[in-house]
GROMACS .gro file of C-alpha atoms in nm:
model
  220
    1MET     CA    1 -17.209   6.830  11.678
    2LYS     CA    2 -17.497   7.076  11.711
    3GLU     CA    3 -17.819   7.081  11.839
    4GLU     CA    4 -18.138   7.145  11.627
    5GLY     CA    5 -18.100   7.540  11.716
    6GLY     CA    6 -17.747   7.518  11.601
    7ARG     CA    7 -17.590   7.535  11.938
    8PRO     CA    8 -17.253   7.321  11.982
    9LEU     CA    9 -17.305   7.014  12.172
   10SER     CA   10 -16.935   6.987  12.261
   11GLN     CA   11 -16.600   7.170  12.213
   12ASP     CA   12 -16.248   7.114  12.198
   13PRO     CA   13 -16.107   7.162  12.512
   14LEU     CA   14 -15.816   7.316  12.348
   15ASP     CA   15 -16.035   7.590  12.167
   16LEU     CA   16 -16.212   7.627  12.480
   17LEU     CA   17 -15.931   7.684  12.739
   18GLY     CA   18 -15.658   7.803  12.488
   19ARG     CA   19 -15.295   7.715  12.474
   20ASP     CA   20 -15.168   7.846  12.786
   21LEU     CA   21 -15.428   7.677  13.003
   22MET     CA   22 -15.419   7.377  12.836
   23LEU     CA   23 -15.042   7.368  12.914
   24ARG     CA   24 -15.116   7.419  13.283
   25VAL     CA   25 -15.370   7.127  13.250
   26LEU     CA   26 -15.138   6.875  13.083
   27ASN     CA   27 -14.863   6.955  13.318
   28ASN     CA   28 -15.061   6.804  13.595
   29LEU     CA   29 -15.086   6.458  13.402
   30ASP     CA   30 -14.817   6.201  13.412
   31ALA     CA   31 -14.596   6.173  13.100
   32ARG     CA   32 -14.762   5.871  12.975
   33SER     CA   33 -15.095   6.039  12.959
   34VAL     CA   34 -14.946   6.351  12.805
   35ALA     CA   35 -14.802   6.125  12.524
   36ARG     CA   36 -15.145   6.014  12.454
   37CYS     CA   37 -15.242   6.364  12.393
   38LEU     CA   38 -14.999   6.370  12.099
   39ALA     CA   39 -15.226   6.158  11.888
   40VAL     CA   40 -15.544   6.351  11.947
   41SER     CA   41 -15.491   6.630  11.655
   42LEU     CA   42 -15.225   6.842  11.482
   43SER     CA   43 -15.303   7.137  11.716
   44TRP     CA   44 -15.302   6.889  12.057
   45ASN     CA   45 -14.979   6.763  11.934
   46ARG     CA   46 -14.803   7.084  11.889
   47VAL     CA   47 -14.922   7.177  12.275
   48ALA     CA   48 -14.829   6.830  12.402
   49SER     CA   49 -14.484   6.810  12.278
   50SER     CA   50 -14.389   7.160  12.388
   51ASP     CA   51 -14.057   7.193  12.567
   52LEU     CA   52 -14.214   7.386  12.855
   53LEU     CA   53 -14.412   7.073  12.914
   54TRP     CA   54 -14.161   6.833  12.866
   55THR     CA   55 -13.893   7.008  13.063
   56SER     CA   56 -14.057   6.955  13.396
   57LYS     CA   57 -14.132   6.589  13.289
   58CYS     CA   58 -13.752   6.520  13.257
   59GLU     CA   59 -13.673   6.658  13.555
   60GLU     CA   60 -13.928   6.420  13.735
   61LEU     CA   61 -13.801   6.153  13.516
   62TRP     CA   62 -13.398   6.220  13.596
   63ASN     CA   63 -13.482   6.280  13.983
   64GLY     CA   64 -13.291   5.988  14.204
   65LYS     CA   65 -13.116   5.868  13.892
   66ALA     CA   66 -12.761   5.783  13.919
   67HIS     CA   67 -12.658   5.868  13.554
   68ILE     CA   68 -12.832   6.106  13.314
   69PRO     CA   69 -12.775   5.990  12.945
   70ARG     CA   70 -12.561   6.175  12.713
   71LEU     CA   71 -12.789   6.133  12.435
   72SER     CA   72 -13.054   6.317  12.574
   73LEU     CA   73 -12.875   6.625  12.670
   74VAL     CA   74 -12.753   6.668  12.317
   75GLN     CA   75 -12.802   7.035  12.204
   76GLY     CA   76 -13.101   7.052  11.947
   77VAL     CA   77 -13.285   6.766  12.094
   78SER     CA   78 -13.651   6.835  12.200
   79LYS     CA   79 -13.734   6.794  12.556
   80LEU     CA   80 -13.999   6.504  12.445
   81ASP     CA   81 -13.708   6.338  12.269
   82ALA     CA   82 -13.498   6.357  12.578
   83TYR     CA   83 -13.748   6.192  12.765
   84SER     CA   84 -13.802   5.909  12.525
   85LEU     CA   85 -13.432   5.862  12.474
   86SER     CA   86 -13.380   5.853  12.831
   87VAL     CA   87 -13.626   5.603  12.906
   88MET     CA   88 -13.500   5.390  12.650
   89ASP     CA   89 -13.144   5.402  12.745
   90GLY     CA   90 -13.248   5.350  13.110
   91LYS     CA   91 -13.379   4.977  13.008
   92ARG     CA   92 -13.038   4.931  12.837
   93THR     CA   93 -12.842   4.648  12.986
   94ARG     CA   94 -12.536   4.635  12.743
   95ILE     CA   95 -12.262   4.826  12.851
   96VAL     CA   96 -12.019   5.011  12.625
   97LYS     CA   97 -11.677   5.162  12.649
   98ASP     CA   98 -11.843   5.515  12.713
   99ASP     CA   99 -12.027   5.386  13.035
  100LEU     CA  100 -11.710   5.222  13.187
  101CYS     CA  101 -11.484   5.520  13.113
  102ASP     CA  102 -11.757   5.815  13.224
  103HIS     CA  103 -11.781   5.668  13.559
  104VAL     CA  104 -11.586   5.592  13.868
  105TRP     CA  105 -11.631   5.275  14.014
  106GLU     CA  106 -11.641   5.130  14.361
  107PHE     CA  107 -11.476   4.835  14.407
  108HIS     CA  108 -11.510   4.538  14.672
  109PHE     CA  109 -11.483   4.183  14.737
  110THR     CA  110 -11.759   3.938  14.802
  111LYS     CA  111 -11.819   3.738  15.078
  112VAL     CA  112 -11.692   3.411  14.937
  113ALA     CA  113 -11.355   3.574  14.831
  114PRO     CA  114 -11.067   3.468  15.042
  115GLU     CA  115 -11.012   3.594  15.402
  116TYR     CA  116 -10.676   3.776  15.317
  117TRP     CA  117 -10.842   3.951  15.029
  118ARG     CA  118 -11.149   4.088  15.247
  119ASN     CA  119 -10.901   4.190  15.524
  120LEU     CA  120 -10.747   4.445  15.303
  121ASP     CA  121 -11.085   4.567  15.163
  122PRO     CA  122 -11.233   4.872  15.386
  123TYR     CA  123 -11.564   4.756  15.245
  124TRP     CA  124 -11.542   4.447  15.490
  125LYS     CA  125 -11.296   4.622  15.750
  126GLY     CA  126 -11.509   4.954  15.781
  127ASN     CA  127 -11.174   5.131  15.829
  128GLY     CA  128 -11.188   5.397  15.531
  129PRO     CA  129 -11.346   5.487  15.196
  130PRO     CA  130 -11.427   5.243  14.952
  131MET     CA  131 -11.162   5.118  14.698
  132HIS     CA  132 -11.225   5.294  14.330
  133ARG     CA  133 -11.129   5.174  14.014
  134TYR     CA  134 -11.107   5.379  13.678
  135PHE     CA  135 -11.159   5.263  13.295
  136HIS     CA  136 -10.949   5.467  13.033
  137LYS     CA  137 -11.034   5.486  12.666
  138ASP     CA  138 -10.701   5.306  12.573
  139GLY     CA  139 -10.818   5.000  12.743
  140SER     CA  140 -10.630   5.031  13.056
  141GLN     CA  141 -10.774   5.013  13.444
  142THR     CA  142 -10.596   5.196  13.724
  143ALA     CA  143 -10.700   5.265  14.076
  144ASP     CA  144 -10.633   5.519  14.359
  145PRO     CA  145 -10.277   5.594  14.489
  146GLY     CA  146 -10.178   5.394  14.775
  147ASP     CA  147 -10.449   5.112  14.721
  148LYS     CA  148 -10.307   4.796  14.899
  149VAL     CA  149 -10.505   4.579  14.667
  150TRP     CA  150 -10.408   4.703  14.348
  151GLY     CA  151 -10.044   4.680  14.401
  152GLY     CA  152  -9.928   4.868  14.084
  153HIS     CA  153  -9.981   4.570  13.816
  154GLU     CA  154 -10.067   4.654  13.478
  155CYS     CA  155 -10.456   4.577  13.413
  156CYS     CA  156 -10.640   4.600  13.064
  157TYR     CA  157 -11.027   4.527  13.018
  158THR     CA  158 -11.236   4.396  12.737
  159ILE     CA  159 -11.609   4.406  12.669
  160VAL     CA  160 -11.725   4.057  12.507
  161THR     CA  161 -12.081   4.072  12.330
  162SER     CA  162 -12.233   3.767  12.148
  163ILE     CA  163 -12.544   3.852  11.942
  164ILE     CA  164 -12.745   3.566  11.805
  165GLY     CA  165 -13.038   3.596  11.522
  166GLU     CA  166 -13.278   3.904  11.565
  167GLY     CA  167 -13.017   4.088  11.737
  168LYS     CA  168 -13.059   3.893  12.084
  169ILE     CA  169 -12.772   3.914  12.312
  170ARG     CA  170 -12.688   3.555  12.389
  171GLU     CA  171 -12.352   3.639  12.604
  172HIS     CA  172 -12.239   3.986  12.761
  173TYR     CA  173 -11.968   4.057  13.011
  174VAL     CA  174 -11.681   4.244  13.092
  175ARG     CA  175 -11.329   4.068  13.152
  176ILE     CA  176 -11.023   4.238  13.321
  177ASN     CA  177 -10.703   4.086  13.218
  178ARG     CA  178 -10.750   3.691  13.249
  179TRP     CA  179 -10.961   3.697  13.550
  180LEU     CA  180 -11.308   3.562  13.563
  181PRO     CA  181 -11.565   3.746  13.356
  182LEU     CA  182 -11.793   4.010  13.522
  183ALA     CA  183 -12.162   3.989  13.451
  184VAL     CA  184 -12.331   4.310  13.388
  185SER     CA  185 -12.637   4.415  13.527
  186ARG     CA  186 -12.840   4.763  13.555
  187LYS     CA  187 -13.018   4.907  13.849
  188GLN     CA  188 -13.371   5.064  13.869
  189ASP     CA  189 -13.185   5.406  13.932
  190TRP     CA  190 -12.983   5.353  13.586
  191SER     CA  191 -12.653   5.282  13.777
  192TRP     CA  192 -12.426   4.975  13.654
  193GLU     CA  193 -12.299   4.678  13.857
  194MET     CA  194 -12.027   4.418  13.712
  195SER     CA  195 -11.959   4.105  13.937
  196ASN     CA  196 -11.844   3.763  13.982
  197ASN     CA  197 -11.825   3.523  14.249
  198PHE     CA  198 -11.523   3.693  14.408
  199TYR     CA  199 -11.550   4.065  14.339
  200CYS     CA  200 -11.793   4.364  14.265
  201TYR     CA  201 -11.773   4.675  14.085
  202SER     CA  202 -12.057   4.954  14.103
  203SER     CA  203 -12.097   5.298  13.909
  204VAL     CA  204 -12.042   5.573  14.136
  205PRO     CA  205 -12.370   5.797  14.085
  206ASP     CA  206 -12.289   6.144  13.883
  207PRO     CA  207 -12.623   6.282  13.782
  208CYS     CA  208 -12.481   6.639  13.768
  209LYS     CA  209 -12.197   6.561  13.558
  210GLU     CA  210 -12.203   6.805  13.268
  211GLY     CA  211 -12.300   6.699  12.952
  212GLY     CA  212 -12.443   6.353  13.090
  213THR     CA  213 -12.275   6.010  13.048
  214GLY     CA  214 -12.278   5.713  12.829
  215PRO     CA  215 -12.280   5.649  12.437
  216LEU     CA  216 -12.399   5.975  12.218
  217PHE     CA  217 -12.620   5.733  11.993
  218LEU     CA  218 -12.869   5.479  12.105
  219VAL     CA  219 -12.721   5.122  12.205
  220MET     CA  220 -12.982   4.830  12.158
   0.00000   0.00000   0.00000
């Protein structure tokens, strides 16, 4: 647009400020606002999708999270894609074998569990570190040496998922041996919890684990 004398009435901020200064401006915006800038024009898209910009956005997103998705740390993935994949994976409530096997799990009995079980549990007695459980790729589960509850018995696990029309999950749980199914839930810090009436598993935070954790591909 131009005035009668030919002077411009408005100018693209990117043309006016230049790429480097525009990056500094965009860096002060939240991720949602920066994402909107991607649709302004091709030139804005090239600036707003810069790894220089989205590296800091990823760091902000990952700060305080219990687990960082493996698929967001794959070599060659842009930081914009890493951010998007992280957000999508953080909303995932369907647990897979990679999630079970990549994390150490804290185990404790619930309040309604029999008293003689709780008397063996440091969580309730306050007399030692929490009990841990480990899931393995071969379908087995183990515990720390000397675990009084474990007792050295063999354990195996299965993940059960039933899906109805349009990909909706009707039922999803983890079962260990023939014990009661464990309902699966996801916390805001992207950690996992599996529980039933008698005991509970919580994934131990490991945000610094090299290469991230969880599945390599997006799970819906």
